[in-house]
Amino acid sequence: MTTTLIIAILLLIVIFIVLYFKRNEHKNEIDRLEDMKIQVESKPVMEELERVNRLNMTGQTEALTARWRSMWTEVKEVYVPSIDSKLISADEAADKFQFSKARQLETEASNEIGKIEGQMKQILAELDDLVDSESRNRSEMEALVAQHKQARKMLLAHQHSFGNAAEPLERRLEAFLPLFDEYEQLSANGNYLQAREIVADLKKEGDLIFPLVQEIPALLTELNSKIPASIKEIRSGQHEMELKSYFLGHLELDRELDQMEDELEDLKVDTRSLNTDVINQRINAIKEKLESFYELLEKEVEAKKYVDEHIIGTGEVLEITTRKTRDTLDEYITIRQSYKIPEKKQKVPHDCRLRAEHLQERYNLLIQQYSEDQCAFSTLEEELSGIRSELDEINGIQDDFTQFMKNLRIDETAARKKVDELKNLLIATDRMLHKANIPGVPEEMDVRLEEAEERLFVAMKSLSEVPLNIQQVETDVNIADNVINDTRKKAIEMIENVQLIEQIIQYGNRYRKTDPKMNARLLEAEESFRQMRYTKALEEAATAVEAHEPGAMKRIEVLVKQDA
């Protein structure tokens, strides 16, 4: 029973606490809405409306002001009392823990506060727009009137500078006047927002028309003076160049310039449309084409200078080159009887001869065109430059081939000299072996000598062939050189080893009686020595001496070198 009572009391306490906090939430929300209402209500809307008093209180201004006052009066007399009533009812409902009712009333009050806040912002925004419109209208209209006055003054004072554009431009400027009057009337009647639309239209039209007053005279200056002057200058330059034997028919300048002059007349008429963007584009295209004509004429001048400077010299070089190709071909025919020419080089002299003859034909035609003055110098320059480039190429190939043929003789002479040297070296090696104080020449050395003789024979045979294959000769001579020099090196090494063996045995003789083991080893070395197995004899003798006296070999080698 006691436990149940305690639980019931605790539940009541919890419920009370929850209700207390819920009520406080609604109280806080009601206070927040009250603050919002007061903030909106306290806005100085009526004071702001006093700003319209400096405007003409007629027409649109008067109607707007009346509507704004009516809207704000409705806020003060209808919406504010309604909000107050709902907030009081919501507060009472919260005290009675009627939270659903309180929430509904709070929502309705919040919506009405939002509505009056929206109306307030609308009133102030429209008010600002009206007042600002009057101020902006006045300043912008003053600028438009001044610009219009300046434009008309310019047009009247310099009407001849506007050509066909003067009449349409004057009509467009005249169209401003009734709009100026309409603006003044609307402003006087307090219709500032409608006047604002007039100002916007005038400003848009002014942005198009006023710049034309400056732009069109400049365009007509291009069309009437500058471009015709350039055309005249190009015609004059063309005439002078043709008197100096320039051929310019391929440029078709007369036709191009005639078309350009026709287009200038069309553009003068087109200025009536006042579409300066299109006219400017066409003028720029004409100027670019004129610039290209200047460049073409300049190119012909530079081309003539190049041709005049190089045409005679090129003919002289061509004559020398042609003669060289004939001489080279004759020399090749002779030399191929003595030397075998690689296949890839066999066509070189014939090809150079044919190319030189073809260049001569091209050059003869070039000279004819040059003398007849019936070809553009730019075309002649291109052809002459091509001939000169090919001449350089042919001469380079010719020089390389001439050097190749010269090298054949040089290489043959060098190979024969080398063979003679190798022959003498092989004889000297054989003589050295037979004069040396050795028991005999081992079979291994005889094999080396035979191989050296065989390689020398092969090299000599290559040198005796007709036609001579110089590449094969060089290969065979190099092989013989390597084999013979290696044989001589081995022969010298063998003789030195024999001398070393003799010194080792002499050095070891002093210990033979006292060291039987050493004596036995030296006997083996002497036997190998007699059998001409010199390498084995050296190893056996050296081992015997080193075993008895470590370091003895180094001392013996020093003694042998000193004796040598």
Coordinates of C-alpha atoms in Angstrom, one line a residue, residues 98-556:
Q98 CA -4.6 23.7 -22.9
F99 CA -1.5 23.4 -25.0
S100 CA -3.0 22.4 -28.3
K101 CA -5.3 25.5 -28.2
A102 CA -2.3 27.6 -27.2
R103 CA -0.2 26.3 -30.1
Q104 CA -3.0 27.0 -32.6
L105 CA -3.4 30.6 -31.4
E106 CA 0.4 31.1 -31.5
T107 CA 0.5 29.8 -35.1
E108 CA -2.3 32.2 -36.1
A109 CA -0.6 35.1 -34.4
S110 CA 2.8 34.3 -36.0
N111 CA 1.1 34.2 -39.5
E112 CA -0.5 37.6 -39.0
I113 CA 2.8 39.1 -37.7
G114 CA 4.5 37.7 -40.9
K115 CA 1.7 39.2 -43.0
I116 CA 2.0 42.7 -41.5
E117 CA 5.8 42.5 -41.7
G118 CA 5.4 41.7 -45.4
Q119 CA 3.1 44.6 -45.9
M120 CA 5.5 46.9 -44.1
K121 CA 8.4 45.8 -46.3
Q122 CA 6.3 46.2 -49.4
I123 CA 5.3 49.7 -48.4
L124 CA 8.9 50.8 -47.7
A125 CA 10.2 49.1 -50.9
E126 CA 7.6 50.8 -53.1
L127 CA 8.3 54.1 -51.3
D128 CA 12.0 53.8 -51.9
D129 CA 11.4 52.9 -55.5
L130 CA 9.2 56.0 -56.0
V131 CA 11.5 58.4 -54.3
D132 CA 14.6 57.0 -55.9
S133 CA 12.9 57.0 -59.3
E134 CA 12.3 60.7 -59.0
S135 CA 15.9 61.3 -58.0
R136 CA 17.4 59.0 -60.7
N137 CA 15.0 60.3 -63.3
R138 CA 16.1 63.8 -62.7
S139 CA 19.8 63.2 -62.8
E140 CA 19.7 60.7 -65.8
M141 CA 17.3 63.0 -67.8
E142 CA 19.7 65.9 -67.3
A143 CA 22.5 63.9 -68.7
L144 CA 20.4 62.6 -71.6
V145 CA 19.2 66.1 -72.5
A146 CA 22.8 67.4 -72.5
Q147 CA 24.0 64.5 -74.6
H148 CA 21.1 65.0 -77.0
K149 CA 21.8 68.7 -77.3
Q150 CA 25.5 68.0 -78.0
A151 CA 24.7 65.4 -80.6
R152 CA 22.2 67.6 -82.5
K153 CA 24.7 70.5 -82.3
M154 CA 27.4 68.2 -83.8
L155 CA 25.1 66.9 -86.5
L156 CA 23.9 70.4 -87.6
A157 CA 27.4 71.9 -87.5
H158 CA 29.1 69.1 -89.4
Q159 CA 26.3 67.7 -91.5
H160 CA 28.5 67.1 -94.5
S161 CA 30.6 64.7 -92.3
F162 CA 27.7 62.3 -91.9
G163 CA 26.9 61.7 -95.5
N164 CA 23.9 59.4 -96.1
A165 CA 23.7 58.8 -92.4
A166 CA 22.8 62.4 -91.6
E167 CA 19.0 62.1 -92.4
P168 CA 18.3 58.9 -90.5
L169 CA 20.4 60.1 -87.6
E170 CA 18.6 63.4 -87.4
R171 CA 15.2 61.5 -87.4
R172 CA 16.4 59.3 -84.5
L173 CA 17.5 62.4 -82.6
E174 CA 14.2 64.2 -83.3
A175 CA 12.3 61.2 -81.9
F176 CA 13.8 62.1 -78.4
L177 CA 11.9 65.4 -78.2
P178 CA 8.3 64.1 -77.7
L179 CA 9.6 61.6 -75.1
F180 CA 11.3 64.5 -73.3
D181 CA 7.9 66.3 -73.2
E182 CA 6.1 63.1 -72.1
Y183 CA 8.6 62.7 -69.3
E184 CA 8.1 66.2 -68.1
Q185 CA 4.3 65.8 -68.1
L186 CA 4.4 62.5 -66.2
S187 CA 6.8 63.9 -63.6
A188 CA 4.6 67.0 -63.2
N189 CA 1.6 64.7 -62.6
G190 CA 3.5 62.7 -60.0
N191 CA 3.7 59.6 -62.3
Y192 CA 7.4 59.0 -61.5
L193 CA 7.4 55.3 -62.1
Q194 CA 5.9 55.7 -65.6
A195 CA 8.4 58.5 -66.1
R196 CA 11.1 56.0 -65.1
E197 CA 10.1 53.8 -68.0
I198 CA 10.5 56.7 -70.4
V199 CA 14.0 57.4 -69.0
A200 CA 15.0 53.8 -69.4
D201 CA 13.8 53.8 -73.1
L202 CA 15.6 57.1 -73.8
K203 CA 18.8 55.8 -72.2
K204 CA 18.7 52.6 -74.2
E205 CA 18.2 54.6 -77.4
G206 CA 20.9 57.1 -76.4
D207 CA 23.4 54.4 -75.8
L208 CA 22.9 53.4 -79.4
I209 CA 22.6 56.8 -81.1
F210 CA 24.9 59.2 -79.3
P211 CA 28.1 57.2 -80.0
L212 CA 27.2 57.2 -83.7
V213 CA 27.6 60.9 -83.8
Q214 CA 31.3 60.4 -83.1
E215 CA 31.7 57.1 -84.9
I216 CA 30.1 57.8 -88.3
P217 CA 32.3 60.7 -89.3
A218 CA 35.3 58.5 -88.5
L219 CA 33.9 55.7 -90.6
L220 CA 33.2 58.1 -93.5
T221 CA 36.8 59.4 -93.2
E222 CA 38.0 55.8 -93.8
L223 CA 35.6 55.3 -96.7
N224 CA 36.1 58.7 -98.3
S225 CA 39.8 59.4 -97.6
K226 CA 42.0 56.9 -96.0
I227 CA 41.1 53.7 -97.8
P228 CA 40.9 55.5 -101.3
A229 CA 44.3 57.0 -100.5
S230 CA 45.7 53.5 -99.9
I231 CA 44.1 52.1 -103.0
K232 CA 45.6 55.0 -105.0
E233 CA 49.0 54.3 -103.4
I234 CA 48.9 50.6 -104.3
R235 CA 47.8 51.5 -107.9
S236 CA 50.7 53.9 -108.2
G237 CA 53.2 51.4 -106.7
Q238 CA 51.9 48.7 -109.1
H239 CA 52.4 51.1 -112.1
E240 CA 55.9 52.0 -111.1
M241 CA 56.9 48.4 -110.5
E242 CA 55.5 47.3 -113.9
L243 CA 57.6 50.1 -115.5
K244 CA 60.6 48.4 -113.9
S245 CA 59.8 45.1 -115.5
Y246 CA 57.9 43.5 -112.6
F247 CA 55.3 41.0 -113.7
L248 CA 52.2 41.4 -111.4
G249 CA 49.5 39.9 -113.5
H250 CA 49.1 36.9 -111.1
L251 CA 48.1 39.3 -108.3
E252 CA 45.1 40.6 -110.3
L253 CA 45.4 43.9 -108.4
D254 CA 43.3 45.9 -110.8
R255 CA 40.3 43.6 -110.5
E256 CA 40.6 43.4 -106.7
L257 CA 41.0 47.2 -106.3
D258 CA 38.0 47.9 -108.6
Q259 CA 35.9 45.6 -106.5
M260 CA 37.1 47.3 -103.4
E261 CA 36.2 50.7 -104.7
D262 CA 32.7 49.4 -105.6
E263 CA 32.3 48.1 -102.1
L264 CA 33.3 51.4 -100.6
E265 CA 30.5 53.1 -102.5
D266 CA 28.1 50.4 -101.2
L267 CA 29.3 51.0 -97.7
K268 CA 28.7 54.8 -98.0
V269 CA 25.1 54.0 -98.9
D270 CA 24.8 51.4 -96.1
T271 CA 25.6 54.1 -93.5
R272 CA 21.9 55.1 -93.8
S273 CA 21.2 51.9 -91.8
L274 CA 23.4 53.2 -88.9
N275 CA 24.5 49.6 -88.4
T276 CA 28.2 50.6 -87.8
D277 CA 29.1 47.2 -86.4
V278 CA 28.6 45.5 -89.8
I279 CA 30.2 48.5 -91.6
N280 CA 33.2 48.4 -89.3
Q281 CA 33.7 44.6 -89.9
R282 CA 33.7 45.2 -93.7
I283 CA 36.1 48.2 -93.4
N284 CA 38.5 46.0 -91.3
A285 CA 38.3 43.3 -93.9
I286 CA 39.2 45.8 -96.7
K287 CA 42.1 47.2 -94.7
E288 CA 43.4 43.7 -94.0
K289 CA 43.3 42.9 -97.7
L290 CA 45.0 46.2 -98.6
E291 CA 47.7 45.3 -96.1
S292 CA 48.1 41.9 -97.8
F293 CA 48.5 43.8 -101.2
Y294 CA 51.4 45.9 -99.7
E295 CA 53.0 42.7 -98.4
L296 CA 52.7 41.0 -101.8
L297 CA 54.3 44.0 -103.6
E298 CA 57.0 44.0 -101.0
K299 CA 57.5 40.3 -101.5
E300 CA 58.0 40.9 -105.3
V301 CA 60.6 43.6 -104.5
E302 CA 62.5 41.3 -102.2
A303 CA 62.2 38.5 -104.7
K304 CA 63.6 40.6 -107.5
K305 CA 66.5 41.6 -105.3
Y306 CA 67.2 37.9 -104.6
V307 CA 67.0 36.9 -108.2
D308 CA 69.2 39.7 -109.5
E309 CA 71.8 38.9 -106.9
H310 CA 72.0 35.2 -107.4
I311 CA 70.9 34.2 -110.9
I312 CA 74.3 34.7 -112.6
G313 CA 76.3 33.2 -109.8
T314 CA 74.0 30.2 -109.7
G315 CA 74.6 29.6 -113.4
E316 CA 78.3 29.7 -112.9
V317 CA 78.1 27.2 -110.0
L318 CA 75.8 25.0 -112.1
E319 CA 78.3 25.0 -114.9
I320 CA 81.1 24.0 -112.5
T321 CA 79.0 21.3 -110.9
T322 CA 78.0 19.8 -114.3
R323 CA 81.6 19.7 -115.3
K324 CA 82.5 18.0 -112.0
T325 CA 79.8 15.4 -112.4
R326 CA 81.2 14.5 -115.8
D327 CA 84.8 14.3 -114.4
T328 CA 83.6 12.3 -111.5
L329 CA 81.8 9.8 -113.7
D330 CA 84.9 9.4 -115.9
E331 CA 87.0 8.9 -112.9
Y332 CA 84.6 6.3 -111.5
I333 CA 84.6 4.4 -114.8
T334 CA 88.3 4.2 -114.6
I335 CA 88.6 3.4 -110.9
R336 CA 86.0 0.7 -110.9
Q337 CA 88.4 -1.4 -113.0
S338 CA 90.9 -1.4 -110.2
Y339 CA 88.5 -1.4 -107.2
K340 CA 85.4 -3.2 -106.3
I341 CA 82.8 -0.4 -105.5
P342 CA 80.0 -1.1 -103.0
E343 CA 76.6 -1.5 -104.7
K344 CA 75.0 1.5 -102.8
K345 CA 77.7 3.8 -104.2
Q346 CA 77.7 2.6 -107.8
K347 CA 74.7 4.8 -108.7
V348 CA 76.1 8.0 -107.2
P349 CA 78.1 9.4 -110.1
H350 CA 75.3 8.6 -112.7
D351 CA 72.6 10.0 -110.4
C352 CA 74.6 13.2 -109.8
R353 CA 75.2 13.6 -113.6
L354 CA 71.5 13.2 -114.4
R355 CA 70.4 15.6 -111.6
A356 CA 72.9 18.2 -112.8
E357 CA 71.6 17.9 -116.4
H358 CA 68.0 18.3 -115.1
L359 CA 69.0 21.3 -113.1
Q360 CA 70.5 22.8 -116.2
E361 CA 67.2 22.4 -118.1
R362 CA 65.4 24.1 -115.2
Y363 CA 67.9 26.9 -115.1
N364 CA 67.7 27.5 -118.8
L365 CA 63.9 27.9 -118.5
L366 CA 64.4 30.2 -115.6
I367 CA 66.8 32.4 -117.6
Q368 CA 64.2 32.6 -120.4
Q369 CA 61.4 33.6 -118.0
Y370 CA 63.7 36.1 -116.4
S371 CA 64.6 37.8 -119.7
E372 CA 61.0 37.8 -121.0
D373 CA 59.5 39.6 -117.9
Q374 CA 56.5 37.4 -118.1
C375 CA 56.8 35.7 -114.7
A376 CA 56.5 36.9 -111.2
F377 CA 59.8 37.4 -109.4
S378 CA 58.3 35.5 -106.4
T379 CA 57.9 32.5 -108.6
L380 CA 61.4 32.9 -110.1
E381 CA 62.8 33.3 -106.6
E382 CA 61.2 30.1 -105.4
E383 CA 62.5 28.2 -108.5
L384 CA 66.0 29.7 -108.1
S385 CA 66.1 28.9 -104.4
G386 CA 65.2 25.3 -105.2
I387 CA 67.9 25.0 -107.8
R388 CA 70.5 26.4 -105.4
S389 CA 69.5 24.0 -102.7
E390 CA 69.7 21.0 -105.0
L391 CA 73.0 22.2 -106.3
D392 CA 74.4 22.3 -102.7
E393 CA 73.0 18.8 -102.2
I394 CA 74.6 17.5 -105.4
N395 CA 78.0 19.1 -104.6
G396 CA 77.9 17.6 -101.1
I397 CA 77.3 14.1 -102.5
Q398 CA 79.9 14.6 -105.2
D399 CA 82.5 15.7 -102.6
D400 CA 81.8 12.7 -100.5
F401 CA 82.1 10.4 -103.4
T402 CA 85.3 12.0 -104.6
Q403 CA 86.8 11.6 -101.2
F404 CA 85.6 8.0 -101.2
M405 CA 87.5 7.3 -104.4
K406 CA 90.6 9.0 -103.1
N407 CA 90.5 7.0 -99.9
L408 CA 90.5 3.8 -102.0
R409 CA 94.0 4.5 -103.2
I410 CA 95.1 5.8 -99.8
D411 CA 93.7 2.7 -98.1
E412 CA 95.4 0.4 -100.6
T413 CA 98.7 2.1 -100.1
A414 CA 98.3 1.8 -96.3
A415 CA 97.4 -1.9 -96.6
R416 CA 100.4 -2.7 -98.8
K417 CA 102.7 -0.9 -96.4
K418 CA 101.2 -2.7 -93.5
V419 CA 101.7 -6.1 -95.2
D420 CA 105.3 -5.3 -95.8
E421 CA 105.8 -4.4 -92.2
L422 CA 104.0 -7.6 -91.1
K423 CA 106.2 -9.7 -93.4
N424 CA 109.4 -8.2 -92.0
L425 CA 108.0 -8.6 -88.4
L426 CA 107.3 -12.3 -89.0
I427 CA 110.7 -12.9 -90.5
A428 CA 112.3 -11.1 -87.6
T429 CA 110.3 -13.2 -85.1
D430 CA 111.4 -16.4 -86.8
R431 CA 115.0 -15.3 -86.9
M432 CA 114.8 -14.3 -83.2
L433 CA 113.6 -17.7 -82.2
H434 CA 116.3 -19.5 -84.1
K435 CA 119.0 -17.3 -82.7
A436 CA 117.8 -17.6 -79.2
N437 CA 119.8 -19.9 -76.9
I438 CA 117.0 -22.4 -76.3
P439 CA 116.8 -26.2 -76.7
G440 CA 114.3 -25.8 -79.6
V441 CA 111.0 -24.3 -80.7
P442 CA 107.9 -26.0 -79.2
E443 CA 105.2 -27.4 -81.5
E444 CA 102.8 -24.9 -80.1
M445 CA 105.0 -22.0 -81.4
D446 CA 105.4 -23.7 -84.7
V447 CA 101.6 -23.8 -85.1
R448 CA 101.4 -20.1 -84.2
L449 CA 104.1 -19.3 -86.8
E450 CA 102.3 -21.3 -89.5
E451 CA 99.0 -19.5 -88.7
A452 CA 100.7 -16.2 -88.9
E453 CA 102.2 -17.1 -92.3
E454 CA 98.8 -18.3 -93.5
R455 CA 97.1 -15.0 -92.5
L456 CA 99.8 -13.0 -94.1
F457 CA 99.4 -15.0 -97.3
V458 CA 95.6 -14.4 -97.3
A459 CA 96.2 -10.6 -96.9
M460 CA 98.7 -10.6 -99.7
K461 CA 96.3 -12.6 -101.9
S462 CA 93.5 -10.0 -101.2
L463 CA 95.8 -7.3 -102.3
S464 CA 96.5 -9.1 -105.6
E465 CA 92.9 -9.4 -106.7
V466 CA 91.5 -7.3 -109.5
P467 CA 89.3 -5.4 -108.9
L468 CA 90.5 -4.9 -105.4
N469 CA 87.9 -5.3 -102.6
I470 CA 89.4 -2.8 -100.2
Q471 CA 87.0 -3.7 -97.4
Q472 CA 88.1 -7.3 -97.6
V473 CA 91.7 -6.3 -97.8
E474 CA 91.4 -4.2 -94.6
T475 CA 89.7 -7.1 -92.8
D476 CA 92.4 -9.6 -93.8
V477 CA 95.3 -7.2 -93.0
N478 CA 93.8 -6.5 -89.6
I479 CA 93.5 -10.3 -88.8
A480 CA 97.1 -10.8 -90.0
D481 CA 98.3 -7.9 -87.9
N482 CA 96.6 -9.3 -84.7
V483 CA 97.9 -12.9 -85.3
I484 CA 101.5 -11.9 -86.2
N485 CA 101.8 -9.4 -83.3
D486 CA 100.4 -12.0 -80.9
T487 CA 102.8 -14.6 -82.2
R488 CA 105.8 -12.2 -81.7
K489 CA 104.5 -11.4 -78.2
K490 CA 104.3 -15.1 -77.3
A491 CA 107.8 -15.8 -78.8
I492 CA 109.3 -13.0 -76.7
E493 CA 107.5 -14.3 -73.6
M494 CA 108.8 -17.9 -74.3
I495 CA 112.4 -16.7 -74.7
E496 CA 112.2 -14.7 -71.4
N497 CA 110.8 -17.8 -69.7
V498 CA 113.7 -19.9 -70.9
Q499 CA 116.1 -17.3 -69.5
L500 CA 114.2 -17.3 -66.2
I501 CA 114.3 -21.1 -66.0
E502 CA 118.0 -21.1 -66.5
Q503 CA 118.5 -18.5 -63.7
I504 CA 116.2 -20.4 -61.3
I505 CA 118.1 -23.7 -61.9
Q506 CA 121.4 -22.0 -61.4
Y507 CA 120.1 -20.4 -58.2
G508 CA 118.8 -23.8 -57.0
N509 CA 122.1 -25.7 -57.8
R510 CA 123.6 -24.3 -54.6
Y511 CA 121.1 -26.2 -52.5
R512 CA 120.9 -29.5 -54.4
K513 CA 123.4 -31.4 -52.2
T514 CA 121.8 -30.3 -49.0
D515 CA 118.1 -30.6 -50.1
P516 CA 117.4 -33.9 -51.8
K517 CA 113.7 -33.0 -52.2
M518 CA 114.6 -29.8 -54.0
N519 CA 117.1 -31.7 -56.2
A520 CA 114.4 -34.1 -57.3
R521 CA 112.1 -31.3 -58.3
L522 CA 114.9 -29.5 -60.2
L523 CA 115.6 -32.8 -62.1
E524 CA 111.9 -32.9 -63.2
A525 CA 112.2 -29.3 -64.3
E526 CA 115.3 -30.0 -66.3
E527 CA 113.6 -32.9 -68.0
S528 CA 110.6 -30.8 -69.0
F529 CA 113.1 -28.1 -70.2
R530 CA 114.8 -30.6 -72.5
Q531 CA 111.4 -31.7 -73.8
M532 CA 110.7 -28.0 -74.7
R533 CA 107.8 -27.9 -72.2
Y534 CA 109.0 -24.5 -71.0
T535 CA 105.8 -23.4 -69.2
K536 CA 105.8 -26.6 -67.1
A537 CA 109.5 -26.4 -66.5
L538 CA 109.1 -22.9 -65.2
E539 CA 106.4 -23.9 -62.8
E540 CA 108.4 -26.9 -61.5
A541 CA 111.6 -25.0 -61.0
A542 CA 109.8 -22.0 -59.4
T543 CA 108.0 -24.3 -57.0
A544 CA 111.2 -26.1 -56.0
V545 CA 113.1 -22.8 -55.2
E546 CA 110.1 -21.2 -53.4
A547 CA 109.6 -24.3 -51.3
H548 CA 113.2 -24.1 -50.1
E549 CA 113.5 -20.3 -49.9
P550 CA 110.2 -18.3 -49.9
G551 CA 110.6 -15.0 -51.9
A552 CA 113.5 -16.3 -53.9
M553 CA 111.5 -16.0 -57.2
K554 CA 111.1 -12.2 -56.8
R555 CA 114.8 -11.7 -56.4
I556 CA 115.6 -14.0 -59.4

